Amino acid sequence: MEDIKSIHALAYFNLLKTGSWIEEMVKKALKPFNLTHAQLNALYILYENDPEPVSVNELKEKILVSNPDVTRLLDRLVKKSYVLRETCPENRRKIDISLTDHGRKGFLEAHQSAKEAIGSYFEKQITEDEAKELRRILHKIRE
């Protein structure tokens, strides 16, 4: 029972609880746009590279979801007309993904909604120095 009450265990459980809370806030913010957090993440990666396409492999490396889910995620974004999936003209084995105009507009609106849901909360609750320290600690945990 002693190790359950250790400060490291308490920090771990607090981190999990905060992560779930953040995910729920983002989920609510994205609901009107019919997007998931993972889909928003994929659109963000594509937006960062816009107008250049991103290969499926590049997307898999950068995205926050597991690789098998990327194909289904892209299928849903294609169905919503947010992205185009095309064979690369220079390399027929490579699949390029790019944003459509609809996808670009949808991403900007959904991103703003998620940013307001989370960003304003963070800015009201912690200082810039605390945010930097939190970021440093989270990076340290993943090292």
mmCIF file of N, CA, C and O in Angstrom, residues 125-136:
data_model
loop_
_atom_site.group_PDB
_atom_site.id
_atom_site.type_symbol
_atom_site.label_atom_id
_atom_site.label_comp_id
_atom_site.label_asym_id
_atom_site.label_seq_id
_atom_site.Cartn_x
_atom_site.Cartn_y
_atom_site.Cartn_z
ATOM 1 N N GLN A 125 -4.878 29.171 -16.255
ATOM 2 C CA GLN A 125 -4.496 28.378 -15.083
ATOM 3 C C GLN A 125 -3.001 28.369 -14.779
ATOM 4 O O GLN A 125 -2.633 28.257 -13.619
ATOM 5 N N ILE A 126 -2.161 28.409 -15.810
ATOM 6 C CA ILE A 126 -0.720 28.346 -15.558
ATOM 7 C C ILE A 126 0.005 29.457 -16.309
ATOM 8 O O ILE A 126 -0.430 29.881 -17.382
ATOM 9 N N THR A 127 1.100 29.899 -15.719
ATOM 10 C CA THR A 127 1.893 30.965 -16.340
ATOM 11 C C THR A 127 2.700 30.400 -17.501
ATOM 12 O O THR A 127 2.817 29.181 -17.670
ATOM 13 N N GLU A 128 3.291 31.298 -18.270
ATOM 14 C CA GLU A 128 4.148 30.878 -19.376
ATOM 15 C C GLU A 128 5.349 30.079 -18.851
ATOM 16 O O GLU A 128 5.718 29.069 -19.438
ATOM 17 N N ASP A 129 5.934 30.535 -17.749
ATOM 18 C CA ASP A 129 7.065 29.805 -17.151
ATOM 19 C C ASP A 129 6.636 28.414 -16.683
ATOM 20 O O ASP A 129 7.369 27.442 -16.865
ATOM 21 N N GLU A 130 5.444 28.308 -16.099
ATOM 22 C CA GLU A 130 4.938 26.997 -15.664
ATOM 23 C C GLU A 130 4.686 26.099 -16.871
ATOM 24 O O GLU A 130 4.953 24.890 -16.818
ATOM 25 N N ALA A 131 4.186 26.676 -17.953
ATOM 26 C CA ALA A 131 3.955 25.896 -19.180
ATOM 27 C C ALA A 131 5.278 25.363 -19.726
ATOM 28 O O ALA A 131 5.361 24.213 -20.161
ATOM 29 N N LYS A 132 6.311 26.196 -19.711
ATOM 30 C CA LYS A 132 7.638 25.755 -20.164
ATOM 31 C C LYS A 132 8.167 24.637 -19.280
ATOM 32 O O LYS A 132 8.734 23.659 -19.778
ATOM 33 N N GLU A 133 7.982 24.773 -17.976
ATOM 34 C CA GLU A 133 8.449 23.748 -17.041
ATOM 35 C C GLU A 133 7.666 22.439 -17.235
ATOM 36 O O GLU A 133 8.240 21.352 -17.234
ATOM 37 N N LEU A 134 6.366 22.545 -17.424
ATOM 38 C CA LEU A 134 5.545 21.361 -17.681
ATOM 39 C C LEU A 134 6.017 20.656 -18.949
ATOM 40 O O LEU A 134 6.184 19.432 -18.973
ATOM 41 N N ARG A 135 6.257 21.423 -19.980
ATOM 42 C CA ARG A 135 6.741 20.864 -21.248
ATOM 43 C C ARG A 135 8.079 20.157 -21.052
ATOM 44 O O ARG A 135 8.307 19.069 -21.554
ATOM 45 N N ARG A 136 8.974 20.795 -20.299
ATOM 46 C CA ARG A 136 10.290 20.209 -20.025
ATOM 47 C C ARG A 136 10.142 18.877 -19.281
ATOM 48 O O ARG A 136 10.756 17.879 -19.644
#
